[in-house]
PDB file of C-alpha atoms in Angstrom:
ATOM      1  CA  MET A 136     -19.767 -79.030  46.921  1.00  0.00           C
ATOM      2  CA  ASN A 137     -18.251 -79.123  50.398  1.00  0.00           C
ATOM      3  CA  LEU A 138     -17.706 -82.801  51.238  1.00  0.00           C
ATOM      4  CA  ASN A 139     -15.669 -82.539  54.429  1.00  0.00           C
ATOM      5  CA  THR A 140     -17.056 -83.125  57.913  1.00  0.00           C
ATOM      6  CA  GLU A 141     -18.562 -79.685  58.452  1.00  0.00           C
ATOM      7  CA  THR A 142     -22.311 -79.238  58.123  1.00  0.00           C
ATOM      8  CA  LEU A 143     -23.505 -78.583  54.588  1.00  0.00           C
ATOM      9  CA  LYS A 144     -25.362 -75.335  53.911  1.00  0.00           C
ATOM     10  CA  LEU A 145     -28.433 -74.875  51.740  1.00  0.00           C
ATOM     11  CA  LEU A 146     -29.560 -71.493  50.464  1.00  0.00           C
ATOM     12  CA  LEU A 147     -33.284 -71.848  49.838  1.00  0.00           C
ATOM     13  CA  CYS A 148     -34.889 -69.068  47.807  1.00  0.00           C
ATOM     14  CA  GLY A 149     -38.601 -69.137  48.571  1.00  0.00           C
ATOM     15  CA  HIS A 150     -40.030 -70.529  51.795  1.00  0.00           C
ATOM     16  CA  GLY A 151     -43.681 -71.049  50.958  1.00  0.00           C
ATOM     17  CA  TYR A 152     -45.447 -74.368  50.426  1.00  0.00           C
ATOM     18  CA  LEU A 153     -42.698 -76.040  48.376  1.00  0.00           C
ATOM     19  CA  GLY A 154     -39.832 -74.309  50.155  1.00  0.00           C
ATOM     20  CA  GLN A 155     -40.975 -75.466  53.576  1.00  0.00           C
ATOM     21  CA  ALA A 156     -41.161 -79.081  52.377  1.00  0.00           C
ATOM     22  CA  ILE A 157     -37.655 -78.766  50.946  1.00  0.00           C
ATOM     23  CA  SER A 158     -36.297 -77.210  54.143  1.00  0.00           C
ATOM     24  CA  ARG A 159     -37.786 -80.021  56.244  1.00  0.00           C
ATOM     25  CA  ASP A 160     -36.049 -82.636  54.075  1.00  0.00           C
ATOM     26  CA  PHE A 161     -32.677 -80.889  54.165  1.00  0.00           C
ATOM     27  CA  LEU A 162     -32.930 -80.246  57.914  1.00  0.00           C
ATOM     28  CA  ALA A 163     -33.747 -83.922  58.487  1.00  0.00           C
ATOM     29  CA  ALA A 164     -30.591 -84.791  56.540  1.00  0.00           C
ATOM     30  CA  GLY A 165     -28.533 -82.594  58.889  1.00  0.00           C
ATOM     31  CA  TRP A 166     -28.036 -79.549  56.666  1.00  0.00           C
ATOM     32  CA  ASN A 167     -28.067 -75.944  57.832  1.00  0.00           C
ATOM     33  CA  VAL A 168     -30.751 -74.087  55.872  1.00  0.00           C
ATOM     34  CA  THR A 169     -30.981 -70.373  55.177  1.00  0.00           C
ATOM     35  CA  ALA A 170     -34.433 -69.659  53.750  1.00  0.00           C
ATOM     36  CA  LEU A 171     -35.086 -66.446  51.850  1.00  0.00           C
ATOM     37  CA  SER A 172     -38.503 -64.838  51.498  1.00  0.00           C
ATOM     38  CA  ARG A 173     -39.617 -61.489  50.110  1.00  0.00           C
ATOM     39  CA  GLY A 174     -41.249 -60.574  53.402  1.00  0.00           C
ATOM     40  CA  SER A 175     -40.087 -61.241  56.916  1.00  0.00           C
ATOM     41  CA  GLY A 176     -40.282 -64.815  58.154  1.00  0.00           C
ATOM     42  CA  SER A 177     -42.369 -67.660  56.826  1.00  0.00           C
ATOM     43  CA  SER A 178     -45.120 -66.969  54.328  1.00  0.00           C
ATOM     44  CA  ASN A 179     -47.296 -69.457  56.200  1.00  0.00           C
ATOM     45  CA  PRO A 180     -46.945 -68.870  59.963  1.00  0.00           C
ATOM     46  CA  GLN A 181     -49.224 -71.805  60.821  1.00  0.00           C
ATOM     47  CA  SER A 182     -46.700 -74.247  59.408  1.00  0.00           C
ATOM     48  CA  ALA A 183     -43.576 -72.435  60.577  1.00  0.00           C
ATOM     49  CA  ILE A 184     -40.563 -74.655  61.141  1.00  0.00           C
ATOM     50  CA  HIS A 185     -38.761 -74.266  64.440  1.00  0.00           C
ATOM     51  CA  ASN A 186     -35.250 -75.660  64.148  1.00  0.00           C
ATOM     52  CA  PRO A 187     -31.942 -74.159  65.281  1.00  0.00           C
ATOM     53  CA  GLN A 188     -30.386 -75.178  61.935  1.00  0.00           C
ATOM     54  CA  LEU A 189     -32.899 -72.971  60.055  1.00  0.00           C
ATOM     55  CA  SER A 190     -32.527 -69.237  59.652  1.00  0.00           C
ATOM     56  CA  GLU A 191     -35.018 -67.131  57.714  1.00  0.00           C
ATOM     57  CA  LEU A 192     -34.050 -63.894  56.002  1.00  0.00           C
ATOM     58  CA  SER A 193     -35.887 -61.316  53.964  1.00  0.00           C
ATOM     59  CA  CYS A 194     -34.298 -60.853  50.537  1.00  0.00           C
ATOM     60  CA  ASP A 195     -35.372 -59.671  47.109  1.00  0.00           C
ATOM     61  CA  ILE A 196     -33.446 -62.052  44.848  1.00  0.00           C
ATOM     62  CA  SER A 197     -34.209 -59.849  41.841  1.00  0.00           C
ATOM     63  CA  SER A 198     -31.889 -57.241  43.373  1.00  0.00           C
ATOM     64  CA  PRO A 199     -28.175 -57.824  42.665  1.00  0.00           C
ATOM     65  CA  GLU A 200     -27.235 -55.814  45.752  1.00  0.00           C
ATOM     66  CA  SER A 201     -29.534 -57.799  48.044  1.00  0.00           C
ATOM     67  CA  VAL A 202     -28.146 -61.126  46.841  1.00  0.00           C
ATOM     68  CA  ALA A 203     -24.529 -59.897  46.922  1.00  0.00           C
ATOM     69  CA  ALA A 204     -25.039 -58.981  50.588  1.00  0.00           C
ATOM     70  CA  LEU A 205     -25.500 -62.721  51.256  1.00  0.00           C
ATOM     71  CA  ARG A 206     -22.075 -63.685  49.896  1.00  0.00           C
ATOM     72  CA  HIS A 207     -20.855 -64.449  53.424  1.00  0.00           C
ATOM     73  CA  LEU A 208     -23.305 -67.383  53.647  1.00  0.00           C
ATOM     74  CA  ARG A 209     -21.167 -69.504  51.285  1.00  0.00           C
ATOM     75  CA  PRO A 210     -23.801 -72.165  50.538  1.00  0.00           C
ATOM     76  CA  ASP A 211     -22.951 -75.624  49.239  1.00  0.00           C
ATOM     77  CA  PHE A 212     -26.202 -75.870  47.285  1.00  0.00           C
ATOM     78  CA  ILE A 213     -28.957 -73.464  46.190  1.00  0.00           C
ATOM     79  CA  VAL A 214     -32.618 -74.231  45.525  1.00  0.00           C
ATOM     80  CA  HIS A 215     -34.611 -71.519  43.730  1.00  0.00           C
ATOM     81  CA  CYS A 216     -38.316 -72.057  44.354  1.00  0.00           C
ATOM     82  CA  ALA A 217     -39.285 -68.423  44.860  1.00  0.00           C
ATOM     83  CA  ALA A 218     -42.602 -67.447  43.336  1.00  0.00           C
ATOM     84  CA  SER A 219     -43.535 -64.362  41.396  1.00  0.00           C
ATOM     85  CA  GLY A 220     -46.592 -63.739  43.533  1.00  0.00           C
ATOM     86  CA  LYS A 221     -48.885 -64.040  40.500  1.00  0.00           C
ATOM     87  CA  GLY A 222     -47.210 -61.044  38.949  1.00  0.00           C
ATOM     88  CA  GLY A 223     -47.140 -60.402  35.244  1.00  0.00           C
ATOM     89  CA  ALA A 224     -44.382 -61.086  32.749  1.00  0.00           C
ATOM     90  CA  GLU A 225     -42.025 -58.420  34.114  1.00  0.00           C
ATOM     91  CA  VAL A 226     -42.252 -59.791  37.670  1.00  0.00           C
ATOM     92  CA  TYR A 227     -41.658 -63.318  36.323  1.00  0.00           C
ATOM     93  CA  ARG A 228     -38.488 -62.098  34.580  1.00  0.00           C
ATOM     94  CA  GLN A 229     -37.312 -60.354  37.732  1.00  0.00           C
ATOM     95  CA  VAL A 230     -37.819 -63.356  40.013  1.00  0.00           C
ATOM     96  CA  TYR A 231     -36.871 -66.192  37.685  1.00  0.00           C
ATOM     97  CA  LEU A 232     -34.330 -64.796  35.196  1.00  0.00           C
ATOM     98  CA  ASP A 233     -32.785 -61.963  37.196  1.00  0.00           C
ATOM     99  CA  GLY A 234     -32.993 -63.995  40.409  1.00  0.00           C
ATOM    100  CA  CYS A 235     -31.062 -66.916  38.880  1.00  0.00           C
ATOM    101  CA  ARG A 236     -28.538 -64.555  37.334  1.00  0.00           C
ATOM    102  CA  ASN A 237     -27.963 -62.789  40.658  1.00  0.00           C
ATOM    103  CA  LEU A 238     -27.539 -66.097  42.479  1.00  0.00           C
ATOM    104  CA  THR A 239     -25.061 -67.517  39.959  1.00  0.00           C
ATOM    105  CA  ASP A 240     -23.120 -64.233  39.835  1.00  0.00           C
ATOM    106  CA  THR A 241     -22.857 -64.082  43.630  1.00  0.00           C
ATOM    107  CA  PHE A 242     -22.189 -67.800  44.146  1.00  0.00           C
ATOM    108  CA  PRO A 243     -20.248 -68.961  41.062  1.00  0.00           C
ATOM    109  CA  GLY A 244     -19.755 -72.709  40.902  1.00  0.00           C
ATOM    110  CA  VAL A 245     -22.395 -73.486  43.526  1.00  0.00           C
ATOM    111  CA  PRO A 246     -24.944 -75.981  42.159  1.00  0.00           C
ATOM    112  CA  LEU A 247     -28.383 -74.414  41.709  1.00  0.00           C
ATOM    113  CA  LEU A 248     -31.657 -76.304  41.356  1.00  0.00           C
ATOM    114  CA  PHE A 249     -34.353 -74.210  39.680  1.00  0.00           C
ATOM    115  CA  THR A 250     -38.010 -75.103  40.069  1.00  0.00           C
ATOM    116  CA  SER A 251     -40.200 -73.791  37.299  1.00  0.00           C
ATOM    117  CA  SER A 252     -43.937 -73.247  37.344  1.00  0.00           C
ATOM    118  CA  THR A 253     -46.887 -74.899  35.679  1.00  0.00           C
ATOM    119  CA  SER A 254     -47.253 -71.758  33.552  1.00  0.00           C
ATOM    120  CA  VAL A 255     -45.137 -73.473  30.898  1.00  0.00           C
ATOM    121  CA  TYR A 256     -48.126 -75.716  30.168  1.00  0.00           C
ATOM    122  CA  ALA A 257     -51.248 -74.564  28.347  1.00  0.00           C
ATOM    123  CA  GLN A 258     -53.640 -76.576  30.529  1.00  0.00           C
ATOM    124  CA  ILE A 259     -55.559 -74.226  32.795  1.00  0.00           C
ATOM    125  CA  ASP A 260     -58.699 -76.339  33.102  1.00  0.00           C
ATOM    126  CA  GLY A 261     -57.519 -78.509  35.997  1.00  0.00           C
ATOM    127  CA  SER A 262     -56.496 -81.406  33.758  1.00  0.00           C
ATOM    128  CA  GLU A 263     -53.524 -83.542  34.738  1.00  0.00           C
ATOM    129  CA  VAL A 264     -50.093 -82.411  33.617  1.00  0.00           C
ATOM    130  CA  THR A 265     -47.338 -85.019  33.298  1.00  0.00           C
ATOM    131  CA  GLU A 266     -43.781 -85.096  31.977  1.00  0.00           C
ATOM    132  CA  ASP A 267     -45.284 -85.998  28.590  1.00  0.00           C
ATOM    133  CA  SER A 268     -47.590 -82.957  28.429  1.00  0.00           C
ATOM    134  CA  PRO A 269     -46.509 -80.512  25.733  1.00  0.00           C
ATOM    135  CA  ALA A 270     -44.968 -77.274  26.956  1.00  0.00           C
ATOM    136  CA  ILE A 271     -46.984 -74.903  24.792  1.00  0.00           C
ATOM    137  CA  PRO A 272     -47.858 -71.990  27.050  1.00  0.00           C
ATOM    138  CA  ASP A 273     -50.538 -69.599  25.928  1.00  0.00           C
ATOM    139  CA  ARG A 274     -49.504 -66.900  28.413  1.00  0.00           C
ATOM    140  CA  GLU A 275     -46.438 -64.713  28.236  1.00  0.00           C
ATOM    141  CA  THR A 276     -45.477 -65.733  31.777  1.00  0.00           C
ATOM    142  CA  GLY A 277     -45.009 -69.322  30.625  1.00  0.00           C
ATOM    143  CA  ARG A 278     -42.674 -68.528  27.747  1.00  0.00           C
TER     144      ARG A 278
END
């Protein structure tokens, strides 16, 4: 991690509901944030963040070439909270497994925080899920 006096840089993969909350926190702490989304710009224009320390880029993190093209960004920290868009098992693998692999290959040694999904839990009835809930998914996308 870059601990000198220059501004720290976050690479944020996914700029939806969770990603926008994360970017607000990092921006408030003085970080520069580059937010990646599958499409162009914010996935929720009504809550768009306007800050000169935030740049938004379109990137398919499941593509090694697309992620490698970002090498020049040289982030100090990466947060992966991109969603699969309710895709099936193959899309989950592309976004979560391939996406993480592409990020760690392109930015070796850069700390990466991965946010999972509630699909790892079997509860789909609206019941509360806590840290003590068993991770026994009944869907392939949670395995």
